Amino acid sequence: MENASELDQEACYRAVLTRDARFDGRFFGCVKTTGIYCRPVCPARTPKRENMFFVVTAAAAEEAGFRACLRCRPETAPDMGAWRGTSNTVSRALALIEAGALDEGDVDGLAARLGVGERHLRRLFRQHLGAAPVSVAQTRRVLLAKALIHQTDLSMAQVALASGFGSVRRFNETFQALYERPPSALRRRGERVHEGGVRLSLSYRPPYDWEAMFAALTARGDTIDGRRWSRVLSPEVDGAAGSVSVEPAEPGKVSICIEATDLKVLPGVLARVRRVFDLSADPDAIARDLSADPVLKPLVEARPGLRLPGLWVDDDLEAPSDRLNDETLTARAEAWRPWRAYGALYLAMAGISGADLMEKNDAKRAA
């Protein structure tokens, strides 16, 4: 999806009518008559076509004045990664925002970190996401807070701190404005004492090749116990001491447990977990684009859920999905953009090097 304005409104409505799970996270539907926005898989009765329009991000919906549906809970939708390759600057900006860059900083500072002008960054966000950077950051805070309210026993004050709100008052005011009720009213059970360790589930888009991921993480020296990955948090790297663990849950979900001496680090830790396990990948888009290469097509079909093991600390300016370390693949991989790293990974898993492909091409030309 190159631009937010290119969203096919009629195709979106057809997906909503059938509650097609393939489109979950790809767009959100705004209902004019109720003022809410929903996932394509929302179980509520589908509104009439004239009462709906569609946007590419939750931030665009909230910026337009719509509030998240309490039935389908947009915060549980898979993070959408298909558009990420369209703008490396937006990809990098989103990674920083997800880690909390705008919780205490401003858009000027974010643009400076990216090496672009503030106006140019706003234009890119509007083009690709349909919303301003501050709206994206605000929506991230709200949706993370909603997930914490529903999934954990944290107090409301702890939720405010952990989701990136600067104060409990700001947290309460934001929820009152969006939902016309205090945040505590969204918790459908009684308050319980928090006993330590924030347990959350994050969504991803299936399929997912967990065996390949755990093998790769083990090979590079990460701590793996069966199907459970863990890491010690440090004040120097993560902003607080503690630990984090990740393990597969039901299809489309991973279970995360975070223990930290300061809940403010939660957004940054979750962002790093997403990167390590490549939870934002869109396997459909990757398979579609890479299958145009006759060598990659059977490899992608054989292992459709292959993911890129990410780094816990990653300061590279290039998007992980498009990095290429094998210079012999440069010419051929140009057609794989923005998924060059996945193409190289598929070849490596099959034991095919760039040199092997060059030899085959030379042999064909000689024949």
Short mmCIF file of C-alpha atoms in Angstrom, two decimals:
data_model
loop_
_atom_site.label_atom_id
_atom_site.label_comp_id
_atom_site.label_asym_id
_atom_site.label_seq_id
_atom_site.Cartn_x
_atom_site.Cartn_y
_atom_site.Cartn_z
CA MET A 1 0.00 0.00 0.00
CA GLU A 2 1.85 3.07 -1.23
CA ASN A 3 -0.46 5.81 0.06
CA ALA A 4 -3.20 6.02 2.65
CA SER A 5 -5.48 7.63 0.05
CA GLU A 6 -5.20 4.58 -2.23
CA LEU A 7 -7.27 2.36 0.08
CA ASP A 8 -10.01 0.66 -1.98
CA GLN A 9 -13.14 1.53 0.00
CA GLU A 10 -15.41 -0.96 -1.80
CA ALA A 11 -12.96 -3.85 -1.38
CA CYS A 12 -12.68 -3.00 2.32
CA TYR A 13 -16.44 -3.15 2.76
CA ARG A 14 -16.59 -6.55 1.03
CA ALA A 15 -13.94 -7.83 3.47
CA VAL A 16 -16.00 -6.51 6.40
CA LEU A 17 -19.16 -8.21 5.12
CA THR A 18 -17.37 -11.58 5.19
CA ARG A 19 -15.28 -10.78 8.30
CA ASP A 20 -12.24 -11.93 6.35
CA ALA A 21 -9.42 -12.47 8.86
CA ARG A 22 -6.81 -11.96 6.14
CA PHE A 23 -7.53 -8.24 6.31
CA ASP A 24 -7.31 -7.92 10.08
CA GLY A 25 -4.85 -5.12 10.83
CA ARG A 26 -4.68 -3.97 7.20
CA PHE A 27 -7.38 -1.33 7.69
CA PHE A 28 -10.03 -0.15 10.14
CA GLY A 29 -13.66 0.75 9.52
CA CYS A 30 -15.09 4.01 10.86
CA VAL A 31 -18.82 3.96 11.59
CA LYS A 32 -20.35 7.41 11.15
CA THR A 33 -23.55 6.66 13.05
CA THR A 34 -21.85 5.44 16.24
CA GLY A 35 -18.52 7.27 16.20
CA ILE A 36 -16.51 4.08 16.71
CA TYR A 37 -13.92 2.31 14.57
CA CYS A 38 -13.61 -1.46 14.22
CA ARG A 39 -11.44 -4.25 12.91
CA PRO A 40 -12.65 -6.04 9.75
CA VAL A 41 -13.44 -9.08 11.90
CA CYS A 42 -15.67 -7.25 14.38
CA PRO A 43 -18.56 -9.54 15.48
CA ALA A 44 -21.02 -6.63 15.67
CA ARG A 45 -23.68 -6.23 13.01
CA THR A 46 -22.17 -4.76 9.86
CA PRO A 47 -23.35 -1.16 9.26
CA LYS A 48 -24.71 -0.02 5.92
CA ARG A 49 -22.13 0.92 3.32
CA GLU A 50 -23.09 4.61 3.33
CA ASN A 51 -22.39 4.74 7.08
CA MET A 52 -18.80 3.50 6.81
CA PHE A 53 -15.45 4.63 5.51
CA PHE A 54 -12.07 2.99 5.91
CA VAL A 55 -8.59 4.11 7.00
CA VAL A 56 -5.23 2.36 7.05
CA THR A 57 -4.35 2.92 10.71
CA ALA A 58 -6.03 3.19 14.08
CA ALA A 59 -4.31 6.57 14.46
CA ALA A 60 -6.09 7.90 11.38
CA ALA A 61 -9.43 6.76 12.82
CA GLU A 62 -8.81 8.40 16.19
CA GLU A 63 -7.50 11.57 14.57
CA ALA A 64 -10.81 11.74 12.67
CA GLY A 65 -12.68 11.64 15.98
CA PHE A 66 -13.61 7.95 16.23
CA ARG A 67 -13.09 5.81 19.34
CA ALA A 68 -12.02 2.17 19.46
CA CYS A 69 -14.72 -0.50 19.51
CA LEU A 70 -15.00 -2.26 22.87
CA ARG A 71 -16.13 -5.52 21.24
CA CYS A 72 -13.45 -6.19 18.63
CA ARG A 73 -10.73 -4.23 20.53
CA PRO A 74 -8.47 -2.81 17.80
CA GLU A 75 -5.48 -2.99 20.17
CA THR A 76 -5.51 -6.78 19.68
CA ALA A 77 -5.26 -6.64 15.86
CA PRO A 78 -2.01 -7.85 14.25
CA ASP A 79 0.47 -5.04 13.75
CA MET A 80 0.44 -4.17 10.07
CA GLY A 81 3.81 -4.43 8.37
CA ALA A 82 2.97 -4.56 4.65
CA TRP A 83 3.32 -0.80 4.13
CA ARG A 84 6.59 -0.58 6.11
CA GLY A 85 8.82 -1.06 3.12
CA THR A 86 7.26 1.85 1.24
CA SER A 87 9.13 4.43 3.33
CA ASN A 88 12.28 3.65 5.26
CA THR A 89 11.96 6.96 7.12
CA VAL A 90 8.43 6.15 8.31
CA SER A 91 9.53 2.64 9.33
CA ARG A 92 12.35 4.04 11.43
CA ALA A 93 10.11 6.73 12.89
CA LEU A 94 7.47 4.19 13.89
CA ALA A 95 10.07 2.01 15.59
CA LEU A 96 11.19 5.02 17.62
CA ILE A 97 7.60 6.04 18.45
CA GLU A 98 6.76 2.49 19.49
CA ALA A 99 9.74 2.62 21.86
CA GLY A 100 8.39 5.85 23.39
CA ALA A 101 10.25 8.57 21.47
CA LEU A 102 7.28 10.99 21.61
CA ASP A 103 6.26 10.21 25.19
CA GLU A 104 8.76 12.79 26.44
CA GLY A 105 10.20 14.26 23.22
CA ASP A 106 8.58 16.15 20.34
CA VAL A 107 8.26 15.77 16.58
CA ASP A 108 11.17 18.17 15.93
CA GLY A 109 13.45 15.95 18.00
CA LEU A 110 12.18 12.83 16.27
CA ALA A 111 12.79 14.37 12.83
CA ALA A 112 16.30 15.37 13.89
CA ARG A 113 17.07 11.79 14.95
CA LEU A 114 15.91 10.63 11.52
CA GLY A 115 17.90 13.30 9.66
CA VAL A 116 14.86 14.86 7.98
CA GLY A 117 12.88 18.07 8.38
CA GLU A 118 9.87 18.18 10.69
CA ARG A 119 7.50 19.23 7.87
CA HIS A 120 8.79 16.45 5.61
CA LEU A 121 8.22 13.87 8.35
CA ARG A 122 4.65 15.07 8.87
CA ARG A 123 4.03 14.86 5.13
CA LEU A 124 5.35 11.28 4.98
CA PHE A 125 3.15 10.22 7.89
CA ARG A 126 0.11 11.78 6.30
CA GLN A 127 0.91 10.07 2.99
CA HIS A 128 1.57 6.58 4.32
CA LEU A 129 -0.45 6.40 7.54
CA GLY A 130 -3.16 9.02 7.13
CA ALA A 131 -2.27 10.60 10.48
CA ALA A 132 0.28 12.91 12.10
CA PRO A 133 3.19 11.55 14.20
CA VAL A 134 1.66 12.86 17.45
CA SER A 135 -1.62 11.10 16.62
CA VAL A 136 0.22 7.84 15.99
CA ALA A 137 2.00 8.18 19.33
CA GLN A 138 -1.23 9.02 21.15
CA THR A 139 -3.02 6.03 19.64
CA ARG A 140 -0.11 3.77 20.60
CA ARG A 141 -0.40 4.94 24.21
CA VAL A 142 -4.17 4.50 24.29
CA LEU A 143 -4.18 1.04 22.72
CA LEU A 144 -1.34 -0.18 24.94
CA ALA A 145 -3.21 1.17 27.97
CA LYS A 146 -6.37 -0.66 26.87
CA ALA A 147 -4.39 -3.90 26.50
CA LEU A 148 -2.95 -3.45 30.00
CA ILE A 149 -6.39 -2.72 31.44
CA HIS A 150 -7.90 -5.84 29.88
CA GLN A 151 -4.98 -8.25 30.27
CA THR A 152 -3.25 -7.32 33.54
CA ASP A 153 -3.97 -6.52 37.17
CA LEU A 154 -1.97 -3.30 37.16
CA SER A 155 -3.61 -0.39 38.96
CA MET A 156 -4.80 2.49 36.80
CA ALA A 157 -1.85 4.59 37.98
CA GLN A 158 0.53 1.81 36.94
CA VAL A 159 -1.23 1.47 33.57
CA ALA A 160 -0.79 5.21 32.98
CA LEU A 161 2.93 4.97 33.72
CA ALA A 162 3.51 1.77 31.73
CA SER A 163 1.70 2.98 28.60
CA GLY A 164 3.67 6.22 28.28
CA PHE A 165 1.27 8.83 29.63
CA GLY A 166 3.08 11.64 31.39
CA SER A 167 0.65 11.71 34.29
CA VAL A 168 -2.40 9.96 35.70
CA ARG A 169 -4.42 13.11 35.12
CA ARG A 170 -3.53 13.16 31.41
CA PHE A 171 -4.34 9.44 31.24
CA ASN A 172 -7.78 9.93 32.79
CA GLU A 173 -8.57 12.99 30.66
CA THR A 174 -7.62 11.18 27.44
CA PHE A 175 -9.86 8.18 28.17
CA GLN A 176 -12.71 10.41 29.29
CA ALA A 177 -12.48 12.34 26.02
CA LEU A 178 -12.25 9.21 23.86
CA TYR A 179 -14.69 6.87 25.60
CA GLU A 180 -16.77 9.23 27.75
CA ARG A 181 -15.91 7.14 30.80
CA PRO A 182 -12.92 6.72 33.12
CA PRO A 183 -10.34 4.08 32.16
CA SER A 184 -11.28 1.94 35.18
CA ALA A 185 -14.75 1.45 33.64
CA LEU A 186 -13.17 -0.49 30.76
CA ARG A 187 -12.00 -3.23 33.11
CA ARG A 188 -14.83 -5.73 33.15
CA ARG A 189 -13.82 -7.36 36.42
CA GLY A 190 -12.97 -6.19 39.88
CA GLU A 191 -9.61 -4.66 40.73
CA ARG A 192 -7.10 -7.19 42.03
CA VAL A 193 -3.75 -6.74 43.70
CA HIS A 194 -0.91 -6.81 41.19
CA GLU A 195 1.55 -9.53 42.19
CA GLY A 196 4.49 -8.67 39.96
CA GLY A 197 5.34 -9.35 36.34
CA VAL A 198 3.37 -7.77 33.52
CA ARG A 199 1.85 -10.52 31.39
CA LEU A 200 0.61 -9.55 27.94
CA SER A 201 -0.14 -11.18 24.63
CA LEU A 202 0.92 -9.63 21.33
CA SER A 203 -0.60 -10.51 17.98
CA TYR A 204 1.11 -11.52 14.74
CA ARG A 205 -0.12 -12.59 11.34
CA PRO A 206 0.15 -16.40 10.79
CA PRO A 207 1.79 -18.53 9.61
CA TYR A 208 4.91 -18.42 11.78
CA ASP A 209 7.84 -20.85 11.54
CA TRP A 210 8.65 -21.09 15.24
CA GLU A 211 11.10 -23.95 14.83
CA ALA A 212 13.26 -21.90 12.45
CA MET A 213 13.07 -18.84 14.72
CA PHE A 214 14.11 -20.73 17.86
CA ALA A 215 16.90 -22.47 15.95
CA ALA A 216 18.25 -19.10 14.76
CA LEU A 217 18.02 -17.52 18.23
CA THR A 218 19.75 -20.53 19.79
CA ALA A 219 22.51 -20.44 17.19
CA ARG A 220 23.37 -16.82 17.99
CA GLY A 221 23.49 -17.49 21.73
CA ASP A 222 20.14 -16.23 23.03
CA THR A 223 18.72 -17.90 26.13
CA ILE A 224 16.21 -20.55 25.07
CA ASP A 225 14.53 -23.11 27.33
CA GLY A 226 12.35 -25.37 25.20
CA ARG A 227 10.02 -22.93 23.44
CA ARG A 228 10.63 -20.10 25.89
CA TRP A 229 13.01 -17.22 25.11
CA SER A 230 14.25 -14.94 27.88
CA ARG A 231 16.56 -11.99 28.40
CA VAL A 232 17.86 -10.01 31.36
CA LEU A 233 17.06 -6.29 31.23
CA SER A 234 19.72 -3.77 32.21
CA PRO A 235 19.48 -0.09 33.20
CA GLU A 236 22.18 0.78 30.66
CA VAL A 237 20.35 -0.70 27.66
CA ASP A 238 16.70 -0.87 28.70
CA GLY A 239 16.36 1.87 31.31
CA ALA A 240 15.62 -0.52 34.18
CA ALA A 241 16.72 -3.83 35.66
CA GLY A 242 14.56 -6.90 35.26
CA SER A 243 13.76 -9.64 32.77
CA VAL A 244 11.52 -10.49 29.84
CA SER A 245 10.36 -13.85 28.51
CA VAL A 246 8.47 -14.78 25.35
CA GLU A 247 6.78 -18.00 24.26
CA PRO A 248 4.27 -18.97 21.58
CA ALA A 249 0.65 -19.07 22.71
CA GLU A 250 -2.43 -19.79 20.60
CA PRO A 251 -2.00 -19.31 16.82
CA GLY A 252 -1.52 -15.62 16.09
CA LYS A 253 -0.44 -14.78 19.65
CA VAL A 254 2.74 -14.71 21.72
CA SER A 255 2.77 -14.59 25.52
CA ILE A 256 5.12 -12.10 27.16
CA CYS A 257 6.09 -11.64 30.80
CA ILE A 258 8.04 -8.52 31.80
CA GLU A 259 9.44 -7.78 35.22
CA ALA A 260 11.10 -4.37 35.53
CA THR A 261 12.06 -2.00 38.31
CA ASP A 262 10.46 0.87 36.36
CA LEU A 263 7.24 0.39 34.39
CA LYS A 264 8.14 3.32 32.12
CA VAL A 265 10.39 0.99 30.12
CA LEU A 266 7.47 -1.25 29.08
CA PRO A 267 6.85 0.36 25.63
CA GLY A 268 10.53 0.10 24.73
CA VAL A 269 10.75 -3.54 25.83
CA LEU A 270 7.63 -4.46 23.85
CA ALA A 271 9.05 -2.70 20.78
CA ARG A 272 12.26 -4.73 21.07
CA VAL A 273 10.31 -7.97 21.48
CA ARG A 274 8.37 -7.17 18.30
CA ARG A 275 11.65 -6.61 16.48
CA VAL A 276 13.42 -9.74 17.78
CA PHE A 277 10.51 -11.99 16.80
CA ASP A 278 9.54 -10.01 13.67
CA LEU A 279 5.93 -9.83 14.84
CA SER A 280 5.02 -7.07 12.39
CA ALA A 281 5.86 -9.11 9.29
CA ASP A 282 3.15 -9.60 6.67
CA PRO A 283 3.75 -13.10 5.24
CA ASP A 284 1.13 -12.62 2.51
CA ALA A 285 2.86 -9.53 1.10
CA ILE A 286 6.29 -11.11 1.43
CA ALA A 287 5.20 -14.31 -0.33
CA ARG A 288 3.42 -12.39 -3.09
CA ASP A 289 6.42 -10.22 -3.94
CA LEU A 290 9.19 -12.80 -3.54
CA SER A 291 7.29 -15.46 -5.50
CA ALA A 292 7.87 -13.41 -8.64
CA ASP A 293 11.43 -14.80 -8.53
CA PRO A 294 11.37 -18.37 -9.94
CA VAL A 295 14.12 -19.50 -7.56
CA LEU A 296 12.40 -18.13 -4.46
CA LYS A 297 8.85 -19.20 -5.35
CA PRO A 298 9.17 -22.89 -4.30
CA LEU A 299 11.19 -21.93 -1.22
CA VAL A 300 8.51 -19.49 -0.03
CA GLU A 301 5.77 -22.04 -0.70
CA ALA A 302 7.66 -24.64 1.35
CA ARG A 303 8.16 -22.35 4.38
CA PRO A 304 5.58 -19.53 4.24
CA GLY A 305 6.06 -18.44 7.87
CA LEU A 306 9.79 -17.73 7.90
CA ARG A 307 10.69 -14.63 9.96
CA LEU A 308 13.79 -12.50 10.43
CA PRO A 309 15.41 -12.82 13.87
CA GLY A 310 15.88 -9.21 14.94
CA LEU A 311 18.45 -7.55 17.18
CA TRP A 312 17.58 -6.39 20.69
CA VAL A 313 19.54 -3.19 20.07
CA ASP A 314 19.40 -2.07 16.44
CA ASP A 315 20.68 1.35 15.41
CA ASP A 316 21.00 0.56 11.71
CA LEU A 317 19.40 3.22 9.53
CA GLU A 318 18.14 0.68 7.00
CA ALA A 319 14.91 -1.23 7.63
CA PRO A 320 15.65 -4.82 8.77
CA SER A 321 13.38 -6.25 6.06
CA ASP A 322 15.49 -4.75 3.28
CA ARG A 323 19.04 -5.31 4.51
CA LEU A 324 21.33 -7.32 2.27
CA ASN A 325 24.74 -8.57 3.36
CA ASP A 326 25.61 -10.69 0.30
CA GLU A 327 26.93 -8.38 -2.42
CA THR A 328 26.67 -11.15 -5.01
CA LEU A 329 22.87 -10.92 -4.66
CA THR A 330 22.66 -7.13 -5.13
CA ALA A 331 21.55 -7.10 -8.76
CA ARG A 332 19.04 -9.94 -8.48
CA ALA A 333 17.69 -8.74 -5.12
CA GLU A 334 16.72 -5.34 -6.49
CA ALA A 335 13.44 -6.94 -7.59
CA TRP A 336 12.85 -8.26 -4.06
CA ARG A 337 12.51 -4.81 -2.44
CA PRO A 338 11.37 -4.11 0.20
CA TRP A 339 11.90 -7.73 1.30
CA ARG A 340 15.53 -8.33 0.30
CA ALA A 341 16.46 -9.67 3.74
CA TYR A 342 13.69 -12.28 3.53
CA GLY A 343 14.81 -13.34 0.07
CA ALA A 344 18.36 -13.82 1.32
CA LEU A 345 17.06 -15.73 4.34
CA TYR A 346 15.07 -18.14 2.18
CA LEU A 347 18.15 -18.83 0.06
CA ALA A 348 20.32 -19.36 3.13
CA MET A 349 17.81 -21.80 4.65
CA ALA A 350 17.89 -23.75 1.38
CA GLY A 351 21.69 -23.71 1.30
CA ILE A 352 21.83 -21.55 -1.84
CA SER A 353 24.43 -18.78 -2.01
CA GLY A 354 24.63 -15.77 -4.27
CA ALA A 355 27.61 -17.38 -5.95
CA ASP A 356 25.49 -20.47 -6.74
CA LEU A 357 22.89 -18.29 -8.46
CA MET A 358 25.56 -16.49 -10.46
CA GLU A 359 26.99 -19.80 -11.64
CA LYS A 360 23.54 -20.96 -12.74
CA ASN A 361 22.96 -17.73 -14.62
CA ASP A 362 26.36 -18.00 -16.30
CA ALA A 363 25.61 -21.59 -17.30
CA LYS A 364 22.28 -20.54 -18.83
CA ARG A 365 23.90 -17.76 -20.81
CA ALA A 366 26.64 -20.10 -22.03
CA ALA A 367 24.06 -22.63 -23.19
#
